[in-house]
mmCIF file with all atom_site columns, C-alpha atoms in Angstrom:
data_model
loop_
_atom_site.group_PDB
_atom_site.id
_atom_site.type_symbol
_atom_site.label_atom_id
_atom_site.label_alt_id
_atom_site.label_comp_id
_atom_site.label_asym_id
_atom_site.label_entity_id
_atom_site.label_seq_id
_atom_site.pdbx_PDB_ins_code
_atom_site.Cartn_x
_atom_site.Cartn_y
_atom_site.Cartn_z
_atom_site.occupancy
_atom_site.B_iso_or_equiv
_atom_site.pdbx_formal_charge
_atom_site.auth_seq_id
_atom_site.auth_comp_id
_atom_site.auth_asym_id
_atom_site.auth_atom_id
_atom_site.pdbx_PDB_model_num
ATOM 1   C CA . MET Q 1 1   ? 33.593 94.517  -73.057 1.00 88.00 ? 1053 MET Q CA 1
ATOM 2   C CA . TRP Q 1 2   ? 36.510 93.448  -70.867 1.00 89.00 ? 1054 TRP Q CA 1
ATOM 3   C CA . ILE Q 1 3   ? 36.192 90.726  -68.244 1.00 86.00 ? 1055 ILE Q CA 1
ATOM 4   C CA . ALA Q 1 4   ? 38.808 89.994  -65.572 1.00 83.00 ? 1056 ALA Q CA 1
ATOM 5   C CA . THR Q 1 5   ? 38.920 86.493  -64.086 1.00 77.00 ? 1057 THR Q CA 1
ATOM 6   C CA . THR Q 1 6   ? 41.356 84.409  -62.077 1.00 73.00 ? 1058 THR Q CA 1
ATOM 7   C CA . LYS Q 1 7   ? 42.498 82.991  -65.424 1.00 72.00 ? 1059 LYS Q CA 1
ATOM 8   C CA . GLY Q 1 8   ? 43.304 86.390  -66.954 1.00 74.00 ? 1060 GLY Q CA 1
ATOM 9   C CA . LEU Q 1 9   ? 41.609 88.871  -69.266 1.00 82.00 ? 1061 LEU Q CA 1
ATOM 10  C CA . THR Q 1 10  ? 38.881 88.188  -71.797 1.00 85.00 ? 1062 THR Q CA 1
ATOM 11  C CA . ARG Q 1 11  ? 37.521 90.596  -74.387 1.00 86.00 ? 1063 ARG Q CA 1
ATOM 12  C CA . PHE Q 1 12  ? 34.019 90.286  -75.827 1.00 90.00 ? 1064 PHE Q CA 1
ATOM 13  C CA . ASP Q 1 13  ? 33.530 92.189  -79.092 1.00 88.00 ? 1065 ASP Q CA 1
ATOM 14  C CA . GLY Q 1 14  ? 29.807 91.493  -79.388 1.00 90.00 ? 1066 GLY Q CA 1
ATOM 15  C CA . LEU Q 1 15  ? 30.314 88.277  -81.340 1.00 93.00 ? 1067 LEU Q CA 1
ATOM 16  C CA . LYS Q 1 16  ? 33.114 86.298  -79.767 1.00 93.00 ? 1068 LYS Q CA 1
ATOM 17  C CA . PHE Q 1 17  ? 35.251 86.040  -76.652 1.00 90.00 ? 1069 PHE Q CA 1
ATOM 18  C CA . THR Q 1 18  ? 39.033 86.379  -76.963 1.00 84.00 ? 1070 THR Q CA 1
ATOM 19  C CA . ALA Q 1 19  ? 41.464 85.518  -74.157 1.00 80.00 ? 1071 ALA Q CA 1
ATOM 20  C CA . VAL Q 1 20  ? 44.380 87.893  -73.627 1.00 79.00 ? 1072 VAL Q CA 1
ATOM 21  C CA . ASP Q 1 21  ? 47.528 86.674  -71.835 1.00 72.00 ? 1073 ASP Q CA 1
ATOM 22  C CA . PHE Q 1 22  ? 48.267 88.911  -68.893 1.00 66.00 ? 1074 PHE Q CA 1
ATOM 23  C CA . PHE Q 1 23  ? 50.467 86.813  -66.660 1.00 55.00 ? 1075 PHE Q CA 1
ATOM 24  C CA . GLU Q 1 24  ? 54.131 87.226  -65.763 1.00 50.00 ? 1076 GLU Q CA 1
ATOM 25  C CA . ASN Q 1 25  ? 54.941 83.557  -66.203 1.00 49.00 ? 1077 ASN Q CA 1
ATOM 26  C CA . GLY Q 1 26  ? 52.877 82.267  -69.098 1.00 50.00 ? 1078 GLY Q CA 1
ATOM 27  C CA . ASN Q 1 27  ? 49.600 80.667  -68.086 1.00 48.00 ? 1079 ASN Q CA 1
ATOM 28  C CA . GLU Q 1 28  ? 50.160 80.676  -64.325 1.00 50.00 ? 1080 GLU Q CA 1
ATOM 29  C CA . PRO Q 1 29  ? 48.519 83.605  -62.545 1.00 49.00 ? 1081 PRO Q CA 1
ATOM 30  C CA . SER Q 1 30  ? 50.214 85.133  -59.530 1.00 50.00 ? 1082 SER Q CA 1
ATOM 31  C CA . GLN Q 1 31  ? 48.463 87.103  -56.800 1.00 52.00 ? 1083 GLN Q CA 1
ATOM 32  C CA . LYS Q 1 32  ? 50.367 90.192  -57.951 1.00 58.00 ? 1084 LYS Q CA 1
ATOM 33  C CA . THR Q 1 33  ? 49.023 90.122  -61.494 1.00 66.00 ? 1085 THR Q CA 1
ATOM 34  C CA . LEU Q 1 34  ? 45.385 89.169  -60.908 1.00 76.00 ? 1086 LEU Q CA 1
ATOM 35  C CA . PRO Q 1 35  ? 43.320 92.089  -62.239 1.00 83.00 ? 1087 PRO Q CA 1
ATOM 36  C CA . ASP Q 1 36  ? 41.291 93.838  -59.529 1.00 87.00 ? 1088 ASP Q CA 1
ATOM 37  C CA . ALA Q 1 37  ? 40.061 96.888  -61.466 1.00 91.00 ? 1089 ALA Q CA 1
ATOM 38  C CA . LEU Q 1 38  ? 39.465 97.564  -65.161 1.00 94.00 ? 1090 LEU Q CA 1
ATOM 39  C CA . TYR Q 1 39  ? 38.812 100.850 -66.904 1.00 95.00 ? 1091 TYR Q CA 1
ATOM 40  C CA . VAL Q 1 40  ? 38.902 101.765 -70.610 1.00 94.00 ? 1092 VAL Q CA 1
ATOM 41  C CA . ASP Q 1 41  ? 40.050 105.377 -70.965 1.00 95.00 ? 1093 ASP Q CA 1
ATOM 42  C CA . ARG Q 1 42  ? 38.976 107.859 -73.634 1.00 94.00 ? 1094 ARG Q CA 1
ATOM 43  C CA . MET Q 1 43  ? 41.923 106.813 -75.839 1.00 93.00 ? 1095 MET Q CA 1
ATOM 44  C CA . GLY Q 1 44  ? 40.727 103.186 -75.798 1.00 92.00 ? 1096 GLY Q CA 1
ATOM 45  C CA . ILE Q 1 45  ? 43.558 102.025 -73.541 1.00 94.00 ? 1097 ILE Q CA 1
ATOM 46  C CA . LEU Q 1 46  ? 42.567 99.350  -71.034 1.00 93.00 ? 1098 LEU Q CA 1
ATOM 47  C CA . GLN Q 1 47  ? 43.788 100.366 -67.567 1.00 95.00 ? 1099 GLN Q CA 1
ATOM 48  C CA . ILE Q 1 48  ? 44.293 97.284  -65.390 1.00 92.00 ? 1100 ILE Q CA 1
ATOM 49  C CA . GLY Q 1 49  ? 44.737 97.642  -61.654 1.00 93.00 ? 1101 GLY Q CA 1
ATOM 50  C CA . SER Q 1 50  ? 46.359 94.934  -59.560 1.00 89.00 ? 1102 SER Q CA 1
ATOM 51  C CA . ALA Q 1 51  ? 48.786 94.511  -56.677 1.00 88.00 ? 1103 ALA Q CA 1
ATOM 52  C CA . ALA Q 1 52  ? 51.585 94.772  -59.263 1.00 86.00 ? 1104 ALA Q CA 1
ATOM 53  C CA . GLY Q 1 53  ? 50.617 98.343  -60.181 1.00 92.00 ? 1105 GLY Q CA 1
ATOM 54  C CA . LEU Q 1 54  ? 48.793 99.958  -63.078 1.00 94.00 ? 1106 LEU Q CA 1
ATOM 55  C CA . THR Q 1 55  ? 49.092 98.097  -66.356 1.00 91.00 ? 1107 THR Q CA 1
ATOM 56  C CA . GLN Q 1 56  ? 48.059 99.833  -69.563 1.00 92.00 ? 1108 GLN Q CA 1
ATOM 57  C CA . PHE Q 1 57  ? 47.069 97.623  -72.494 1.00 90.00 ? 1109 PHE Q CA 1
ATOM 58  C CA . ASN Q 1 58  ? 46.693 98.909  -76.037 1.00 90.00 ? 1110 ASN Q CA 1
ATOM 59  C CA . TYR Q 1 59  ? 44.539 96.285  -77.719 1.00 84.00 ? 1111 TYR Q CA 1
ATOM 60  C CA . LYS Q 1 60  ? 45.371 97.519  -81.228 1.00 86.00 ? 1112 LYS Q CA 1
ATOM 61  C CA . THR Q 1 61  ? 49.138 97.164  -80.784 1.00 88.00 ? 1113 THR Q CA 1
ATOM 62  C CA . ARG Q 1 62  ? 48.863 94.311  -78.227 1.00 83.00 ? 1114 ARG Q CA 1
ATOM 63  C CA . ARG Q 1 63  ? 51.373 96.153  -75.987 1.00 87.00 ? 1115 ARG Q CA 1
ATOM 64  C CA . PHE Q 1 64  ? 51.368 96.179  -72.201 1.00 86.00 ? 1116 PHE Q CA 1
ATOM 65  C CA . THR Q 1 65  ? 53.064 98.864  -70.091 1.00 89.00 ? 1117 THR Q CA 1
ATOM 66  C CA . THR Q 1 66  ? 53.149 98.421  -66.312 1.00 90.00 ? 1118 THR Q CA 1
ATOM 67  C CA . LEU Q 1 67  ? 53.658 101.357 -63.975 1.00 94.00 ? 1119 LEU Q CA 1
ATOM 68  C CA . THR Q 1 68  ? 54.901 100.457 -60.491 1.00 93.00 ? 1120 THR Q CA 1
ATOM 69  C CA . ALA Q 1 69  ? 56.196 102.191 -57.377 1.00 94.00 ? 1121 ALA Q CA 1
ATOM 70  C CA . LYS Q 1 70  ? 59.371 102.923 -59.359 1.00 95.00 ? 1122 LYS Q CA 1
ATOM 71  C CA . ASP Q 1 71  ? 57.202 105.129 -61.596 1.00 96.00 ? 1123 ASP Q CA 1
ATOM 72  C CA . GLY Q 1 72  ? 55.624 106.903 -58.617 1.00 96.00 ? 1124 GLY Q CA 1
ATOM 73  C CA . ILE Q 1 73  ? 52.359 105.019 -58.094 1.00 96.00 ? 1125 ILE Q CA 1
ATOM 74  C CA . THR Q 1 74  ? 51.508 104.032 -54.532 1.00 94.00 ? 1126 THR Q CA 1
ATOM 75  C CA . SER Q 1 75  ? 52.556 100.460 -53.807 1.00 91.00 ? 1127 SER Q CA 1
ATOM 76  C CA . ASP Q 1 76  ? 49.233 98.813  -52.902 1.00 92.00 ? 1128 ASP Q CA 1
ATOM 77  C CA . ARG Q 1 77  ? 46.497 96.731  -54.507 1.00 92.00 ? 1129 ARG Q CA 1
ATOM 78  C CA . ILE Q 1 78  ? 44.358 98.936  -56.770 1.00 95.00 ? 1130 ILE Q CA 1
ATOM 79  C CA . ARG Q 1 79  ? 40.662 99.147  -55.885 1.00 94.00 ? 1131 ARG Q CA 1
ATOM 80  C CA . VAL Q 1 80  ? 39.097 101.620 -58.396 1.00 96.00 ? 1132 VAL Q CA 1
ATOM 81  C CA . ILE Q 1 81  ? 40.194 103.439 -61.575 1.00 97.00 ? 1133 ILE Q CA 1
ATOM 82  C CA . ASN Q 1 82  ? 38.269 106.305 -63.156 1.00 96.00 ? 1134 ASN Q CA 1
ATOM 83  C CA . GLU Q 1 83  ? 39.009 109.171 -65.532 1.00 96.00 ? 1135 GLU Q CA 1
ATOM 84  C CA . ASP Q 1 84  ? 38.001 112.812 -65.219 1.00 96.00 ? 1136 ASP Q CA 1
ATOM 85  C CA . VAL Q 1 85  ? 37.000 115.149 -68.039 1.00 94.00 ? 1137 VAL Q CA 1
ATOM 86  C CA . LYS Q 1 86  ? 40.615 116.408 -68.289 1.00 94.00 ? 1138 LYS Q CA 1
ATOM 87  C CA . GLY Q 1 87  ? 41.901 112.893 -69.006 1.00 95.00 ? 1139 GLY Q CA 1
ATOM 88  C CA . ASN Q 1 88  ? 43.467 112.406 -65.553 1.00 97.00 ? 1140 ASN Q CA 1
ATOM 89  C CA . LEU Q 1 89  ? 43.226 108.924 -64.093 1.00 98.00 ? 1141 LEU Q CA 1
ATOM 90  C CA . TRP Q 1 90  ? 42.137 108.635 -60.456 1.00 98.00 ? 1142 TRP Q CA 1
ATOM 91  C CA . ILE Q 1 91  ? 43.225 105.450 -58.698 1.00 98.00 ? 1143 ILE Q CA 1
ATOM 92  C CA . SER Q 1 92  ? 42.180 104.276 -55.250 1.00 96.00 ? 1144 SER Q CA 1
ATOM 93  C CA . PHE Q 1 93  ? 43.839 101.505 -53.275 1.00 95.00 ? 1145 PHE Q CA 1
ATOM 94  C CA . ASP Q 1 94  ? 42.922 98.884  -50.696 1.00 92.00 ? 1146 ASP Q CA 1
ATOM 95  C CA . VAL Q 1 95  ? 44.483 100.788 -47.785 1.00 89.00 ? 1147 VAL Q CA 1
ATOM 96  C CA . SER Q 1 96  ? 46.466 103.715 -49.210 1.00 90.00 ? 1148 SER Q CA 1
ATOM 97  C CA . TYR Q 1 97  ? 44.114 106.560 -50.126 1.00 94.00 ? 1149 TYR Q CA 1
ATOM 98  C CA . LEU Q 1 98  ? 44.323 107.887 -53.699 1.00 96.00 ? 1150 LEU Q CA 1
ATOM 99  C CA . ASN Q 1 99  ? 46.598 108.747 -56.665 1.00 97.00 ? 1151 ASN Q CA 1
ATOM 100 C CA . ARG Q 1 100 ? 46.019 111.002 -59.662 1.00 97.00 ? 1152 ARG Q CA 1
ATOM 101 C CA . PHE Q 1 101 ? 47.886 110.139 -62.867 1.00 97.00 ? 1153 PHE Q CA 1
ATOM 102 C CA . ALA Q 1 102 ? 48.227 113.266 -65.016 1.00 96.00 ? 1154 ALA Q CA 1
ATOM 103 C CA . ASN Q 1 103 ? 50.731 114.071 -67.761 1.00 94.00 ? 1155 ASN Q CA 1
ATOM 104 C CA . GLY Q 1 104 ? 52.767 110.941 -66.994 1.00 94.00 ? 1156 GLY Q CA 1
ATOM 105 C CA . HIS Q 1 105 ? 53.118 111.785 -63.286 1.00 96.00 ? 1157 HIS Q CA 1
ATOM 106 C CA . PHE Q 1 106 ? 51.483 110.311 -60.164 1.00 97.00 ? 1158 PHE Q CA 1
ATOM 107 C CA . THR Q 1 107 ? 50.332 112.547 -57.301 1.00 97.00 ? 1159 THR Q CA 1
ATOM 108 C CA . ALA Q 1 108 ? 49.412 110.900 -54.001 1.00 96.00 ? 1160 ALA Q CA 1
ATOM 109 C CA . PHE Q 1 109 ? 46.566 112.293 -51.891 1.00 97.00 ? 1161 PHE Q CA 1
ATOM 110 C CA . ASN Q 1 110 ? 45.932 111.395 -48.247 1.00 96.00 ? 1162 ASN Q CA 1
ATOM 111 C CA . ALA Q 1 111 ? 44.635 112.787 -44.930 1.00 95.00 ? 1163 ALA Q CA 1
ATOM 112 C CA . SER Q 1 112 ? 46.894 115.837 -45.243 1.00 96.00 ? 1164 SER Q CA 1
ATOM 113 C CA . HIS Q 1 113 ? 44.829 116.794 -48.319 1.00 97.00 ? 1165 HIS Q CA 1
ATOM 114 C CA . GLY Q 1 114 ? 41.551 116.508 -46.404 1.00 96.00 ? 1166 GLY Q CA 1
ATOM 115 C CA . LEU Q 1 115 ? 40.582 112.899 -47.113 1.00 94.00 ? 1167 LEU Q CA 1
ATOM 116 C CA . GLY Q 1 116 ? 38.948 111.356 -44.057 1.00 88.00 ? 1168 GLY Q CA 1
ATOM 117 C CA . ASP Q 1 117 ? 39.157 107.731 -45.165 1.00 88.00 ? 1169 ASP Q CA 1
ATOM 118 C CA . LYS Q 1 118 ? 41.840 105.579 -46.794 1.00 91.00 ? 1170 LYS Q CA 1
ATOM 119 C CA . LYS Q 1 119 ? 39.404 103.242 -48.526 1.00 92.00 ? 1171 LYS Q CA 1
ATOM 120 C CA . ILE Q 1 120 ? 37.737 104.879 -51.517 1.00 94.00 ? 1172 ILE Q CA 1
ATOM 121 C CA . ASN Q 1 121 ? 35.223 102.608 -53.239 1.00 94.00 ? 1173 ASN Q CA 1
ATOM 122 C CA . ALA Q 1 122 ? 33.706 105.003 -55.780 1.00 95.00 ? 1174 ALA Q CA 1
ATOM 123 C CA . ILE Q 1 123 ? 34.957 107.860 -57.958 1.00 96.00 ? 1175 ILE Q CA 1
ATOM 124 C CA . VAL Q 1 124 ? 32.438 109.958 -59.913 1.00 95.00 ? 1176 VAL Q CA 1
ATOM 125 C CA . GLU Q 1 125 ? 32.730 113.168 -61.877 1.00 95.00 ? 1177 GLU Q CA 1
ATOM 126 C CA . ASP Q 1 126 ? 29.273 114.708 -61.881 1.00 93.00 ? 1178 ASP Q CA 1
ATOM 127 C CA . MET Q 1 127 ? 27.755 116.750 -64.711 1.00 92.00 ? 1179 MET Q CA 1
ATOM 128 C CA . GLY Q 1 128 ? 28.850 119.922 -62.947 1.00 91.00 ? 1180 GLY Q CA 1
ATOM 129 C CA . GLY Q 1 129 ? 32.503 118.858 -63.167 1.00 92.00 ? 1181 GLY Q CA 1
ATOM 130 C CA . ASN Q 1 130 ? 32.798 118.008 -59.460 1.00 94.00 ? 1182 ASN Q CA 1
ATOM 131 C CA . LEU Q 1 131 ? 34.920 115.003 -58.546 1.00 96.00 ? 1183 LEU Q CA 1
ATOM 132 C CA . LEU Q 1 132 ? 33.243 112.979 -55.803 1.00 96.00 ? 1184 LEU Q CA 1
ATOM 133 C CA . PHE Q 1 133 ? 34.855 110.168 -53.829 1.00 95.00 ? 1185 PHE Q CA 1
ATOM 134 C CA . GLY Q 1 134 ? 32.729 107.632 -51.936 1.00 93.00 ? 1186 GLY Q CA 1
ATOM 135 C CA . THR Q 1 135 ? 34.516 106.106 -48.980 1.00 91.00 ? 1187 THR Q CA 1
ATOM 136 C CA . ARG Q 1 136 ? 34.096 102.923 -47.064 1.00 88.00 ? 1188 ARG Q CA 1
ATOM 137 C CA . GLU Q 1 137 ? 33.555 104.481 -43.650 1.00 85.00 ? 1189 GLU Q CA 1
ATOM 138 C CA . ASN Q 1 138 ? 33.267 108.283 -43.856 1.00 88.00 ? 1190 ASN Q CA 1
ATOM 139 C CA . GLY Q 1 139 ? 30.784 109.174 -46.578 1.00 88.00 ? 1191 GLY Q CA 1
ATOM 140 C CA . VAL Q 1 140 ? 31.559 111.271 -49.655 1.00 92.00 ? 1192 VAL Q CA 1
ATOM 141 C CA . TYR Q 1 141 ? 34.342 113.809 -50.317 1.00 94.00 ? 1193 TYR Q CA 1
ATOM 142 C CA . ILE Q 1 142 ? 34.589 116.443 -53.031 1.00 96.00 ? 1194 ILE Q CA 1
ATOM 143 C CA . PHE Q 1 143 ? 37.827 117.574 -54.696 1.00 96.00 ? 1195 PHE Q CA 1
ATOM 144 C CA . HIS Q 1 144 ? 38.598 121.327 -54.895 1.00 93.00 ? 1196 HIS Q CA 1
ATOM 145 C CA . GLY Q 1 145 ? 41.896 122.434 -56.411 1.00 88.00 ? 1197 GLY Q CA 1
ATOM 146 C CA . GLU Q 1 146 ? 44.338 120.146 -54.629 1.00 93.00 ? 1198 GLU Q CA 1
ATOM 147 C CA . THR Q 1 147 ? 42.311 119.404 -51.475 1.00 96.00 ? 1199 THR Q CA 1
ATOM 148 C CA . PHE Q 1 148 ? 39.252 117.460 -50.397 1.00 96.00 ? 1200 PHE Q CA 1
ATOM 149 C CA . SER Q 1 149 ? 36.354 118.357 -48.151 1.00 95.00 ? 1201 SER Q CA 1
ATOM 150 C CA . LYS Q 1 150 ? 33.373 116.464 -46.839 1.00 92.00 ? 1202 LYS Q CA 1
ATOM 151 C CA . PHE Q 1 151 ? 30.439 116.466 -49.287 1.00 90.00 ? 1203 PHE Q CA 1
ATOM 152 C CA . GLU Q 1 152 ? 27.329 116.492 -47.160 1.00 86.00 ? 1204 GLU Q CA 1
ATOM 153 C CA . ILE Q 1 153 ? 24.375 114.533 -48.489 1.00 83.00 ? 1205 ILE Q CA 1
ATOM 154 C CA . PRO Q 1 154 ? 21.111 114.911 -46.557 1.00 80.00 ? 1206 PRO Q CA 1
ATOM 155 C CA . GLY Q 1 155 ? 20.198 111.590 -44.942 1.00 76.00 ? 1207 GLY Q CA 1
ATOM 156 C CA . LEU Q 1 156 ? 23.643 110.108 -45.459 1.00 75.00 ? 1208 LEU Q CA 1
ATOM 157 C CA . ASP Q 1 157 ? 25.722 110.221 -42.321 1.00 66.00 ? 1209 ASP Q CA 1
ATOM 158 C CA . LYS Q 1 158 ? 29.112 108.832 -41.320 1.00 61.00 ? 1210 LYS Q CA 1
ATOM 159 C CA . GLY Q 1 159 ? 27.747 105.339 -40.695 1.00 65.00 ? 1211 GLY Q CA 1
ATOM 160 C CA . TYR Q 1 160 ? 27.122 104.449 -44.357 1.00 75.00 ? 1212 TYR Q CA 1
ATOM 161 C CA . LEU Q 1 161 ? 29.412 102.226 -46.374 1.00 82.00 ? 1213 LEU Q CA 1
ATOM 162 C CA . ILE Q 1 162 ? 29.611 103.567 -49.951 1.00 88.00 ? 1214 ILE Q CA 1
ATOM 163 C CA . ILE Q 1 163 ? 30.055 100.682 -52.404 1.00 89.00 ? 1215 ILE Q CA 1
ATOM 164 C CA . THR Q 1 164 ? 29.530 102.573 -55.657 1.00 92.00 ? 1216 THR Q CA 1
ATOM 165 C CA . MET Q 1 165 ? 27.996 105.829 -56.897 1.00 93.00 ? 1217 MET Q CA 1
ATOM 166 C CA . VAL Q 1 166 ? 26.513 107.038 -60.155 1.00 93.00 ? 1218 VAL Q CA 1
ATOM 167 C CA . GLU Q 1 167 ? 24.880 110.254 -61.309 1.00 92.00 ? 1219 GLU Q CA 1
ATOM 168 C CA . ASP Q 1 168 ? 21.761 109.866 -63.425 1.00 94.00 ? 1220 ASP Q CA 1
ATOM 169 C CA . ARG Q 1 169 ? 20.557 112.048 -66.322 1.00 93.00 ? 1221 ARG Q CA 1
ATOM 170 C CA . ASP Q 1 170 ? 18.589 114.233 -63.897 1.00 94.00 ? 1222 ASP Q CA 1
ATOM 171 C CA . LYS Q 1 171 ? 21.845 114.996 -62.024 1.00 91.00 ? 1223 LYS Q CA 1
ATOM 172 C CA . ASP Q 1 172 ? 20.756 112.909 -59.031 1.00 89.00 ? 1224 ASP Q CA 1
ATOM 173 C CA . LEU Q 1 173 ? 23.572 111.102 -57.238 1.00 87.00 ? 1225 LEU Q CA 1
ATOM 174 C CA . TRP Q 1 174 ? 22.799 107.497 -56.396 1.00 89.00 ? 1226 TRP Q CA 1
#
C-alpha cells in the first residue's frame, strides 16, 4: 500500500512502513512535488501525480522518471490517474480536462472531443469495457473511439457533483 503525505511517500508492505524520498531538494517538500494522486499500474510501477507532472517510480530498481510538459503532458496539477484494460493511463487535472498516455505518447482531450467539463474526478472502466468519466459539474461521460458523449444515468442530472465512481460485481455503477 502506498501513502502520500506532506512529508513524502510511504510504503506499507503488510509488516512495516518504509519512507521513500520523493523531493527535489532532499527532505524539503515543495508545492510542485507534493503527491496529489497515486496509482499502481499493472506492471507494478507507482504513478505519482503532482503539479510537477507524472512521476513513475519503479520500487524494485528505486528509479524515478518524471514526465513534464516537455514530454507532452498537460501542465497542470494532476487530480486522478487510472489505467484501462489496454494499459493506457488516463490522467485528469485540476482545471485542464484529460490526457491519455499510450505507447509513450500523451494525447490531450478537451471540449472539442465532446467533454462538457474540465474537472474530472473519477475514471472507471466498467466490465463491458466502457470508459466512464465522472465530472465535477456535468455528470458522467463515456469514451467512444476518440470522442466523448454524455452518459445518461436515470435520476442523475446535471446538478450532481461526482466525487468518485465504482462498478460493483453486479455491474451496477455507484
